[in-house]
Tab-separated table of C-alpha atoms in Angstrom:
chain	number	residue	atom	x	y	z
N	1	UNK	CA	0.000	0.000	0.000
N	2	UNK	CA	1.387	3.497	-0.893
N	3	UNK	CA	1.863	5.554	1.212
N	4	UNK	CA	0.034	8.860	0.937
N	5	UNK	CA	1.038	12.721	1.824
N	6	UNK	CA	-0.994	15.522	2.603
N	7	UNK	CA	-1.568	19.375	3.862
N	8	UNK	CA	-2.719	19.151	7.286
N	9	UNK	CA	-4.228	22.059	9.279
N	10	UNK	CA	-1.860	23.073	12.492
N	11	UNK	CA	-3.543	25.738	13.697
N	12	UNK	CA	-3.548	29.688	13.422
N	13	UNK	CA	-0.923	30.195	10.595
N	14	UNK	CA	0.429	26.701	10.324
N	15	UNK	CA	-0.013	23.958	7.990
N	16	UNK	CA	2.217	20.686	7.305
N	17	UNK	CA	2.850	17.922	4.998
N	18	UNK	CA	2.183	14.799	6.819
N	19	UNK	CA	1.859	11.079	6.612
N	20	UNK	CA	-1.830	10.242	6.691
N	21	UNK	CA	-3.592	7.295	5.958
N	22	UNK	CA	-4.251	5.564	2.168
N	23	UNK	CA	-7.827	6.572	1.701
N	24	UNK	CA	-10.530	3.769	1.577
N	25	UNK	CA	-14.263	3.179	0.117
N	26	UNK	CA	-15.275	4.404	3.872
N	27	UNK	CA	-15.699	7.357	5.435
N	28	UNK	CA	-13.391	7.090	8.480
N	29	UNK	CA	-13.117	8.922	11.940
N	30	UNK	CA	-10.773	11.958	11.969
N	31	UNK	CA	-10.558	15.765	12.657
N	32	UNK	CA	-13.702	17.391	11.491
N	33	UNK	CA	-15.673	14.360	10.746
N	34	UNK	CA	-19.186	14.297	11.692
N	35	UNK	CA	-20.191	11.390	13.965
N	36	UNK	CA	-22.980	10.847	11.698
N	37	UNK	CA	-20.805	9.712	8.861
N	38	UNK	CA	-18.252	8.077	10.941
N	39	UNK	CA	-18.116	3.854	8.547
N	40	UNK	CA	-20.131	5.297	5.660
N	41	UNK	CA	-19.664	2.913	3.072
N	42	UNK	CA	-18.766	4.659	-0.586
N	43	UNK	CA	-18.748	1.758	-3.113
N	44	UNK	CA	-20.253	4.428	-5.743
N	45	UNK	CA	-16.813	5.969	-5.131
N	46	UNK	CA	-13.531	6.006	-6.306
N	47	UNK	CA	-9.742	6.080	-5.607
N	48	UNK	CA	-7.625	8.972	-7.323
N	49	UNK	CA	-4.087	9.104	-7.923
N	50	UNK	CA	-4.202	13.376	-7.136
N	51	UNK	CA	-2.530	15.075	-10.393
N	52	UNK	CA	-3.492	18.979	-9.341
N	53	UNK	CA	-4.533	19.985	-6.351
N	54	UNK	CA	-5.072	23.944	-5.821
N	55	UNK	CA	-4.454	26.629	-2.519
N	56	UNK	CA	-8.017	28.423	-2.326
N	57	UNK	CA	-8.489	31.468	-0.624
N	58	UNK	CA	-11.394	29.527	1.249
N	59	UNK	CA	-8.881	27.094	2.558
N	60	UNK	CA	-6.630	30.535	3.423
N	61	UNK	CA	-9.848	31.822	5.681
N	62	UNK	CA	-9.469	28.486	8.159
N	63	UNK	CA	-5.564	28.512	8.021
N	64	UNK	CA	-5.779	32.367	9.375
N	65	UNK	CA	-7.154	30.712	12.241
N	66	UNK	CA	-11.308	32.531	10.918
N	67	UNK	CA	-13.492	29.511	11.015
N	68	UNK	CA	-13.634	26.538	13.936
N	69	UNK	CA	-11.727	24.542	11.834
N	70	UNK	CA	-10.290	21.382	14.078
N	71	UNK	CA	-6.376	21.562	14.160
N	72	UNK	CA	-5.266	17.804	12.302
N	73	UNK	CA	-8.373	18.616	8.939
N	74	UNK	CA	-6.809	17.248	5.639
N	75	UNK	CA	-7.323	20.583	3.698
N	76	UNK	CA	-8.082	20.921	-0.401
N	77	UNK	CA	-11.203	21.052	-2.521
N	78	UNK	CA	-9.915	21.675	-5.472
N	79	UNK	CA	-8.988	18.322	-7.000
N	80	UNK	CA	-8.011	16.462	-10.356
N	81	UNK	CA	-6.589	13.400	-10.709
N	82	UNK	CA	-6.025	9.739	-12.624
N	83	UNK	CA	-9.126	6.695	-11.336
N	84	UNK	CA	-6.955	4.259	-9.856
N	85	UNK	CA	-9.764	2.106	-7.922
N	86	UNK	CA	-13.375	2.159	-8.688
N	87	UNK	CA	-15.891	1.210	-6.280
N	88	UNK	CA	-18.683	-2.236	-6.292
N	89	UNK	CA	-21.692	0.179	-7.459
N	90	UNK	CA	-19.575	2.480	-10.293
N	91	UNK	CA	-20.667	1.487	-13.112
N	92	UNK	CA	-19.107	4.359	-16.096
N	93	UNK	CA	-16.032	5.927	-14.553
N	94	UNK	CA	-13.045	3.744	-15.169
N	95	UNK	CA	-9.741	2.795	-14.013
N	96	UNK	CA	-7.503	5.352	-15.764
N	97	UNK	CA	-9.734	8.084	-16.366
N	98	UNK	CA	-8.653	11.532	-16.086
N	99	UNK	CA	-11.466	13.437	-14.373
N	100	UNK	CA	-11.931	16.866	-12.819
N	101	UNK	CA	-13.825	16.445	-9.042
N	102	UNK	CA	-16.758	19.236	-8.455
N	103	UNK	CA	-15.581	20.639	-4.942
N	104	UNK	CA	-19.349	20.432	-4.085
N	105	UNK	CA	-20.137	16.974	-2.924
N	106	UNK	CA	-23.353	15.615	-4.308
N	107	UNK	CA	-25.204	12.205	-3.898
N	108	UNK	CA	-27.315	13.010	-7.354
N	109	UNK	CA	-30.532	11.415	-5.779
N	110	UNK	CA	-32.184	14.435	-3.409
N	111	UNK	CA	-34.278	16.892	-4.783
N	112	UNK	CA	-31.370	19.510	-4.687
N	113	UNK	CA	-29.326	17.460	-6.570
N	114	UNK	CA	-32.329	16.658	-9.439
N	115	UNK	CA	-32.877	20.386	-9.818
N	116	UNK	CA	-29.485	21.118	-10.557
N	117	UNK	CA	-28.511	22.102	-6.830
N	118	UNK	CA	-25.542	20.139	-6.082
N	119	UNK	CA	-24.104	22.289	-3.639
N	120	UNK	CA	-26.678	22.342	-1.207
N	121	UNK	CA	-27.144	18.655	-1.380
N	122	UNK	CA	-29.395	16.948	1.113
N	123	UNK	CA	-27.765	13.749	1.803
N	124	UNK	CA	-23.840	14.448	2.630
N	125	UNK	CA	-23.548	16.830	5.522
N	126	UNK	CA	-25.624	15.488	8.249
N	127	UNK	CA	-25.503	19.305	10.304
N	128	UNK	CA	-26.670	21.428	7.014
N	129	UNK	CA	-27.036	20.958	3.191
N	130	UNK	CA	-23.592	21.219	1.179
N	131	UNK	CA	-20.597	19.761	1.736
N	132	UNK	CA	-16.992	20.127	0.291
N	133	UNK	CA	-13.621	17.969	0.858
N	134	UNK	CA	-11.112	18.892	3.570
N	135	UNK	CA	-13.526	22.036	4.912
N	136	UNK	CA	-14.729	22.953	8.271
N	137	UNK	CA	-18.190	21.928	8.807
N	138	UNK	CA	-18.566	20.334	5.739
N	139	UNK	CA	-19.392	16.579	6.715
N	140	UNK	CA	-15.308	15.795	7.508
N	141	UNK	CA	-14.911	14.355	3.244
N	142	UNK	CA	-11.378	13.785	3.646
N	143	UNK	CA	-9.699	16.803	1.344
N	144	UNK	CA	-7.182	16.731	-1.864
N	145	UNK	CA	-4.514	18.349	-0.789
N	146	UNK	CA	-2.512	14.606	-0.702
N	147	UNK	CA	-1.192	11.968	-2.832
N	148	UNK	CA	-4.487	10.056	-3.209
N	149	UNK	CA	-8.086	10.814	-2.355
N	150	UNK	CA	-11.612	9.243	-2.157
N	151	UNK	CA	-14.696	10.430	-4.284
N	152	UNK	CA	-17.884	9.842	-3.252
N	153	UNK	CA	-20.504	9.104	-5.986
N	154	UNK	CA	-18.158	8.866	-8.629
N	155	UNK	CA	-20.449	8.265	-11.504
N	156	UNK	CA	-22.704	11.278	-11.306
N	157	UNK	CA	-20.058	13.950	-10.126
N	158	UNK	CA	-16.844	13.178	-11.840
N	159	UNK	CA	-16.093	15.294	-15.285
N	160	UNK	CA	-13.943	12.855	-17.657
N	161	UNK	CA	-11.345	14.389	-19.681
N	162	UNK	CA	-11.829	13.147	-23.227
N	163	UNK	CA	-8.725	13.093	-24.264
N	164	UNK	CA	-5.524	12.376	-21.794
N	165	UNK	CA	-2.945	13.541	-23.692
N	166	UNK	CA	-4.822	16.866	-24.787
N	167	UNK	CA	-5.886	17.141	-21.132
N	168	UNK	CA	-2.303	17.339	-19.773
N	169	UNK	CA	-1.303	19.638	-22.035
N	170	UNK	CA	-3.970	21.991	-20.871
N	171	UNK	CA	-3.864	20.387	-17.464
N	172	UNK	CA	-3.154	24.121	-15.643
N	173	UNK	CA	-6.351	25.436	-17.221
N	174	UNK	CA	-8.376	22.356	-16.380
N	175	UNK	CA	-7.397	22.233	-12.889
N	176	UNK	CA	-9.327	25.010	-12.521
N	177	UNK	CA	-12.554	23.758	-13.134
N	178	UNK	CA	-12.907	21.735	-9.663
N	179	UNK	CA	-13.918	25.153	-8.114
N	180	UNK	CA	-12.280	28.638	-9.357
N	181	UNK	CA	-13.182	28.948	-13.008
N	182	UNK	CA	-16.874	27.727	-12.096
N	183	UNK	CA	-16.991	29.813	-8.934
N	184	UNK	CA	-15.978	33.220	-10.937
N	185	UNK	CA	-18.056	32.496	-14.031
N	186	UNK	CA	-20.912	31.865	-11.735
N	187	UNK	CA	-20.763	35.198	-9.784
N	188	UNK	CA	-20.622	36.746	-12.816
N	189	UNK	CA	-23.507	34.825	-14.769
N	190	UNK	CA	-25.736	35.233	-11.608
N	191	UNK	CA	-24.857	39.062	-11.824
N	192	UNK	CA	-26.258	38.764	-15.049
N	193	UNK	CA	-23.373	40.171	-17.051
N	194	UNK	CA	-24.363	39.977	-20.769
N	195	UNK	CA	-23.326	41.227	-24.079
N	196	UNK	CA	-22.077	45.087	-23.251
N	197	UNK	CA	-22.964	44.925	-19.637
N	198	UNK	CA	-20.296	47.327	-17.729
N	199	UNK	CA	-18.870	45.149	-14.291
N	200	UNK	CA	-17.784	45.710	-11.173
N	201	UNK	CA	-15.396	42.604	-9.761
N	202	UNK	CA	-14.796	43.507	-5.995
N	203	UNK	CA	-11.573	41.782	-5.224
N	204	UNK	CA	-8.254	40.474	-7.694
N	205	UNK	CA	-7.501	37.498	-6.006
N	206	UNK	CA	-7.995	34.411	-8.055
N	207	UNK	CA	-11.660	34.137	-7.742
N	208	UNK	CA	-12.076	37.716	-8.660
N	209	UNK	CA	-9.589	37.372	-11.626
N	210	UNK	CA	-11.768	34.305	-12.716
N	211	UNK	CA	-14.899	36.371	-12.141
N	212	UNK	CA	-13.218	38.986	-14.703
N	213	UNK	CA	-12.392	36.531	-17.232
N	214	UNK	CA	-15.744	35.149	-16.997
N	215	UNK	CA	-17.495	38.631	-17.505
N	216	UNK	CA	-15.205	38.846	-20.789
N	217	UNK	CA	-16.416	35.399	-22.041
N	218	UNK	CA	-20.411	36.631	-21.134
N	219	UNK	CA	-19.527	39.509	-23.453
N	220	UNK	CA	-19.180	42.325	-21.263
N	221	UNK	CA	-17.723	45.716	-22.387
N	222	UNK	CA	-15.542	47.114	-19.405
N	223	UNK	CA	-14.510	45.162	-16.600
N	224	UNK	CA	-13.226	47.229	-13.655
N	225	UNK	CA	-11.740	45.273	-10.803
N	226	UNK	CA	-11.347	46.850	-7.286
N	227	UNK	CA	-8.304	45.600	-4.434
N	228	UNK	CA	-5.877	46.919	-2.053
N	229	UNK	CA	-3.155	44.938	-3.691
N	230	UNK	CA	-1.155	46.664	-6.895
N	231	UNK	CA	0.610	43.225	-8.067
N	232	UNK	CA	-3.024	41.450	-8.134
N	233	UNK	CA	-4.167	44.971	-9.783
N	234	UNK	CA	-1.944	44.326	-12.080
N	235	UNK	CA	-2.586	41.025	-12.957
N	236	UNK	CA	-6.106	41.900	-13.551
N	237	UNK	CA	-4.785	44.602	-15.631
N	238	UNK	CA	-2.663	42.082	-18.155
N	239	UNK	CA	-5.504	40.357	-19.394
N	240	UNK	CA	-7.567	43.208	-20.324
N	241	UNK	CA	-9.240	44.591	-16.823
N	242	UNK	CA	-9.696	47.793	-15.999
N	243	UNK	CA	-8.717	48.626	-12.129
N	244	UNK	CA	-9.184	50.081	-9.327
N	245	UNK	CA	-6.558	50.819	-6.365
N	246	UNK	CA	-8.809	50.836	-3.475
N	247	UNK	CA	-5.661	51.303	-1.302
N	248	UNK	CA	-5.651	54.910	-2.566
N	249	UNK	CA	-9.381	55.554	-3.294
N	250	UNK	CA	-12.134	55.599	-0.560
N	251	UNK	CA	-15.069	56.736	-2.906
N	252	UNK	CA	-15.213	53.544	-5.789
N	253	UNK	CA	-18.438	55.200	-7.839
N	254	UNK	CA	-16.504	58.325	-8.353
N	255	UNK	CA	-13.321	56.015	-10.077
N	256	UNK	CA	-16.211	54.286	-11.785
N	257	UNK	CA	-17.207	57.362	-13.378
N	258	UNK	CA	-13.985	58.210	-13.966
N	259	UNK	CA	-13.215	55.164	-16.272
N	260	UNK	CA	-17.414	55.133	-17.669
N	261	UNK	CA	-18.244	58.980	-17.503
N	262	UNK	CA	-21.169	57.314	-15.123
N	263	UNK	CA	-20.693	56.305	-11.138
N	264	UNK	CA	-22.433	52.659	-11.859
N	265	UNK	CA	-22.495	49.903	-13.726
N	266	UNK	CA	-24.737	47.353	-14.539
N	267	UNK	CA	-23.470	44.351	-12.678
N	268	UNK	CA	-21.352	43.628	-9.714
N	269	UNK	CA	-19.693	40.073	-8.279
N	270	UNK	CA	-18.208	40.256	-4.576
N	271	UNK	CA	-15.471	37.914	-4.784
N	272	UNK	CA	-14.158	39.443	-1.536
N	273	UNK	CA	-16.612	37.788	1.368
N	274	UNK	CA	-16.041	38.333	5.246
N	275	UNK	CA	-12.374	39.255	5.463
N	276	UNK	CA	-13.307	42.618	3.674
N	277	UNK	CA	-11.388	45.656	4.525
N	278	UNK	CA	-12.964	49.835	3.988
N	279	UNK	CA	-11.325	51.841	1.456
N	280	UNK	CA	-8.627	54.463	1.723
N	281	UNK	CA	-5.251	54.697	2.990
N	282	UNK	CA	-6.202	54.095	6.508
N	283	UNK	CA	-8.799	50.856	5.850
N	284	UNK	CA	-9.139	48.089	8.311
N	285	UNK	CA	-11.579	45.332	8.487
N	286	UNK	CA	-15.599	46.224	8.084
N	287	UNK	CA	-16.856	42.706	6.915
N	288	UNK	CA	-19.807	44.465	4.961
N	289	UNK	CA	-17.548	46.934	2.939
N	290	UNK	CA	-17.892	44.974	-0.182
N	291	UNK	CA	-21.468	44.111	-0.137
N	292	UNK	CA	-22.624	48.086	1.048
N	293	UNK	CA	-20.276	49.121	-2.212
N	294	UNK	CA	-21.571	46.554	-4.785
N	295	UNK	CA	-25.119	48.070	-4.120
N	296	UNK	CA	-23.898	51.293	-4.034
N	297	UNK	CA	-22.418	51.417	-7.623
N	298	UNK	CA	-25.063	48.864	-9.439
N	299	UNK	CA	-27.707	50.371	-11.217
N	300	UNK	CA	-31.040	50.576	-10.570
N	301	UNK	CA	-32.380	46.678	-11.216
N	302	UNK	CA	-29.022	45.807	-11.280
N	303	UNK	CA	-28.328	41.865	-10.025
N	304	UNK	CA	-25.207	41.286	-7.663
N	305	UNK	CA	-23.419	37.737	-7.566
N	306	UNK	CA	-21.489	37.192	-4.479
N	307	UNK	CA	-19.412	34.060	-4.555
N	308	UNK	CA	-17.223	35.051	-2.060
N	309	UNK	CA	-17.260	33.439	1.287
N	310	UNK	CA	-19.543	34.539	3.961
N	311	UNK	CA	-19.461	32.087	7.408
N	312	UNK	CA	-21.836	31.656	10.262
N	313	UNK	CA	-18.920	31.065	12.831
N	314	UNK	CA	-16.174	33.443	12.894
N	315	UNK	CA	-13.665	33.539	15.791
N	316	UNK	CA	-11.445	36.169	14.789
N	317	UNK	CA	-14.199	38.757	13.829
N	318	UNK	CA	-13.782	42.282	15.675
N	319	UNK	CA	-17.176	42.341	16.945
N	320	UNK	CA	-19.896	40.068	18.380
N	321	UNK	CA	-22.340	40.426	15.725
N	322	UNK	CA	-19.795	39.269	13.110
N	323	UNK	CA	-17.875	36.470	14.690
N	324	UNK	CA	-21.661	34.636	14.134
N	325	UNK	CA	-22.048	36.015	10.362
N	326	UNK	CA	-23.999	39.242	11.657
N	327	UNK	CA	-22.771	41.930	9.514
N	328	UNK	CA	-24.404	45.604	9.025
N	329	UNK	CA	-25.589	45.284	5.580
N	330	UNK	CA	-27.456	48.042	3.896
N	331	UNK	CA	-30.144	46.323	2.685
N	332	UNK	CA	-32.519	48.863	2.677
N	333	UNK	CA	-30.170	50.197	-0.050
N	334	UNK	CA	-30.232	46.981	-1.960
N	335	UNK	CA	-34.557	47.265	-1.550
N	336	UNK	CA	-34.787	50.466	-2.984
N	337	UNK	CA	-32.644	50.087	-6.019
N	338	UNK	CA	-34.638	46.823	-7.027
N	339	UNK	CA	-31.771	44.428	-6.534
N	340	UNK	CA	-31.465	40.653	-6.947
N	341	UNK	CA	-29.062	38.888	-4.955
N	342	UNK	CA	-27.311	35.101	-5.766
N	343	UNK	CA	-25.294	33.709	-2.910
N	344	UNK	CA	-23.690	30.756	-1.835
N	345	UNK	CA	-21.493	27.888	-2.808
N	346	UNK	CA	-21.403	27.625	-6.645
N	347	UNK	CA	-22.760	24.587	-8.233
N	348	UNK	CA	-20.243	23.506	-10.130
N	349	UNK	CA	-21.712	21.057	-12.181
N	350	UNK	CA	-23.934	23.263	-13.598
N	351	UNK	CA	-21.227	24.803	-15.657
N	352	UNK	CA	-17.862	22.604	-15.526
N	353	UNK	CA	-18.568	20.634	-18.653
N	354	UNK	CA	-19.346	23.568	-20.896
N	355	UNK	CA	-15.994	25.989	-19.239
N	356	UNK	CA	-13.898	22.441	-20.148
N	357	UNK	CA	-15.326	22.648	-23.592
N	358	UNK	CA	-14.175	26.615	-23.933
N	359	UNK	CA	-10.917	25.290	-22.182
N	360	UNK	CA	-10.248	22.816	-24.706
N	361	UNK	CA	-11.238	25.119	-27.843
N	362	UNK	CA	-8.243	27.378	-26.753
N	363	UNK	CA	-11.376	29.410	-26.140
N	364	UNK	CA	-11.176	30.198	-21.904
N	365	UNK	CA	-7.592	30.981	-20.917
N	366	UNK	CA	-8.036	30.819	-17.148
N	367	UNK	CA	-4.457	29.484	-16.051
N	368	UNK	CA	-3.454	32.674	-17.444
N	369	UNK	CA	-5.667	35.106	-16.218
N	370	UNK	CA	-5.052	33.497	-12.530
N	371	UNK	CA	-1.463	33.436	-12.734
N	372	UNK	CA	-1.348	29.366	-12.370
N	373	UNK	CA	1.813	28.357	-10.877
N	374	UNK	CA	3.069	24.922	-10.025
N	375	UNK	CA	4.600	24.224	-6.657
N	376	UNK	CA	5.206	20.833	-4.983
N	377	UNK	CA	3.551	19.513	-2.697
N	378	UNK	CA	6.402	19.641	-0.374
N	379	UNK	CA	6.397	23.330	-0.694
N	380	UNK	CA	2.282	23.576	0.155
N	381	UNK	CA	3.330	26.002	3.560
N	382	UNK	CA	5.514	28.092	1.700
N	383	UNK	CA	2.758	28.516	-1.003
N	384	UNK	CA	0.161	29.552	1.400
N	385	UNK	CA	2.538	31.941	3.579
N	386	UNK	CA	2.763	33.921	-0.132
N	387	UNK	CA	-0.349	33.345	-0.406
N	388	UNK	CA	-1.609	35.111	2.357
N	389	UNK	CA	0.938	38.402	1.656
N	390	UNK	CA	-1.111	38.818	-1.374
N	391	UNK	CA	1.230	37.351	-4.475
N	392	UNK	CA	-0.262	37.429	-7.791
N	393	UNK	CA	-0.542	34.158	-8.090
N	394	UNK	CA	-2.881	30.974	-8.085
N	395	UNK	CA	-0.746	27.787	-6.445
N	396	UNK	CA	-1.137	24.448	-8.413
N	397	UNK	CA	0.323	21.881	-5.833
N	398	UNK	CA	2.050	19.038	-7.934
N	399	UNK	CA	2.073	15.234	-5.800
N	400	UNK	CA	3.580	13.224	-8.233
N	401	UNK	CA	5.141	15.713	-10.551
N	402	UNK	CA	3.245	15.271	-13.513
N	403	UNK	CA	1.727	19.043	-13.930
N	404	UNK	CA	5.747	20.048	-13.802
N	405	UNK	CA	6.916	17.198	-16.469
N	406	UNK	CA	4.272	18.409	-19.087
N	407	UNK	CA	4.903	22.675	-17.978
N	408	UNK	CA	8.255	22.826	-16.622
N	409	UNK	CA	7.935	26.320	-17.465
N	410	UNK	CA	5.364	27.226	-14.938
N	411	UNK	CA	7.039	25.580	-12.128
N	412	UNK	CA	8.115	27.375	-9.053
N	413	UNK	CA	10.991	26.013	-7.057
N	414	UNK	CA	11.075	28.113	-3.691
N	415	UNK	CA	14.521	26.968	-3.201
N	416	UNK	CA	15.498	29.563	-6.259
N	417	UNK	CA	12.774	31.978	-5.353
């Protein structure tokens, strides 16, 4: 039996590489698991050999130490890999196939799941509906961020690469579908950004810049994006964005109408969520900065999509109200303007065979709007420590060193960094 590595949650600011154990067609007891689904049996699941497995900014919100994340959680959500053992009950997905994994975990058979609702699935997260790999309060799936992983429901979830070779090739842009590229394109569809729409993206980390990309593939005109960091400003910036240094700006509709000759625009994503700092030189954190703004600037019957995370347990919130998800929210703002609202996790299959299809059709260049860069899996603390200063960049950790043999040129040794 191999043995099998992964990115463990220390604590407040740590994380390791440890030994854990070879996953199994069971759900075992471990940190985070829910009692509940302590021996479930999984023989419509699988066994991958991890090929990509991505840092998310949702799994940099529980390193910070901002959820009630057990110390000892396997982290990672983001997930493709190589079928290496199928369970009794899968009957399509084969030994050998390349697949993408939909972060959302979804048993297909509740009525979520038949109406197209796979992440708030009723049948996976005994405490609430949804559930993700290696998250807090999620169910305890064991996460991705490892050698080798187990995937529930196999045949319904799992997106098949059609061609291997072609896949690996394009293997940094298709890593992205597991969460990121579905996650931005879906704040900005929900926003309802359209041909010519004008956008607002709050925030250029890597959902954000996804969220942008998106918005150009929907057809929209100008894309403004809005951070306090230059170098992600910048990345936005070298695929087309317009920007916003919110750093130096306190009033965003007057550097909208700077850049439009109007203060609004027609659609706005939040792909900021709880850990949102005000504006200006002198910001700090004020959790509902981002969602007070994005009504602020949207027209009148405007929609706003807000991907970004928003948490009903917050330790390290600066006031009562927030550390439960409490936030002071305008919303008699958002009433009077007419708005519509989409929240939530993103339901990835809704979208993730249709962005692999633009993928493959050199249509979608996502690894390139995000920055992808390779990193092994050795290196996983480093990559979140740069994470967390803000680098312009999305980290693709690498188990077995197959993203690096096929894109040697997108690999990032630290140890010459």
């Amino acid at each position: 039996m191999p043995g099998n590595r992964a990115v463990v949650y220390k604590g407040p600011g740590r994380v390791a590489v440890e030994t854990i154990d070879y996953p199994e067609l069971v759900l075992k007891d471990g940190p985070g698991v829910n009692p509940l689904n302590v021996g479930r049996k999984c023989e419509h699941g699988v066994i991958l050999r991890v090929v990509s497995t991505n840092i998310c900014g949702s799994d940099q919100h529980m390193v910070r130490g901002r959820t009630t994340a057990p110390e000892g959680l396997v982290l990672g959500h983001e997930i493709t890999g190589e079928v290496i053992e199928v369970g009794r009950d899968v009957e399509f997905i084969k030994k050998g196939d390349l697949v993408s994994v939909p972060f959302n975990i979804a048993c297909g058979r509740c009525r979520n799941c038949k109406e197209g609702n796979t992440h708030i699935c009723l049948n996976v997260n005994p405490d609430r509906p949804g559930s993700a790999y290696g998250y807090v309060d999620m169910g305890g799936w064991v996460g991705g961020q490892a050698e080798y992983v187990m995937v529930p429901y196999a045949d319904f979830q799992l997106l098949k690469f059609p061609d291997k070779d072609q896949a690996m090739e394009k293997i940094l842009d298709l890593t992205m579908l597991s969460d990121i590229f579905p996650t931005g394109y879906h704040g900005a569809y929900s926003a309802g950004v359209t041909t010519g729409s004008t956008v607002y993206v709050a925030g250029a980390g890597p959902v954000g810049l996804a969220a942008a990309h998106a918005a150009q593939l929907l057809g929209a005109s100008v894309v403004i994006v809005g951070d306090l960091n230059p170098a992600r400003l910048e990345q936005a910036r070298s695929f087309g964005c317009e920007t916003i240094d919110l750093s130096q700006h306190a009033d965003v509709g007057e550097m909208i109408e700077q850049i439009l000759g109007v203060p609004e625009v027609d659609c706005a994503v939040d792909c900021v969520g709880f850990e949102a700092h005000g504006h200006g030189r002198d910001h700090q954190e004020e959790p509902a900065t981002v969602l007070n703004t994005i009504m602020q600037i949207t027209r009148a019957g405007g929609r706003l999509g807000i991907p970004g995370l928003y948490v009903t347990g917050d330790p390290g919130a600066k006031d009562e109200e927030a550390k439960i998800g409490s936030l002071r929210i305008r919303i008699g703002l958002g009433w009077a303007k007419a708005h519509s609202f989409v929240t939530g996790q993103t339901p990835v299959m809704r979208y993730h065979r249709q962005l692999m299809n633009m993928i493959l059709s050199g249509r979608a260049q996502i690894a390139k709007a995000v920055n992808a860069t390779v990193i092994d899996l050795d290196d996983a603390p480093r990559g979140y420590a740069d994470f967390d200063r803000g680098v312009a960049r999305k980290f693709v950790l690498d188990p077995h060193g197959l993203v690096r043999k096929h894109h040697p040129e997108r690999f990032l040794a630290f140890s010459q960094n």
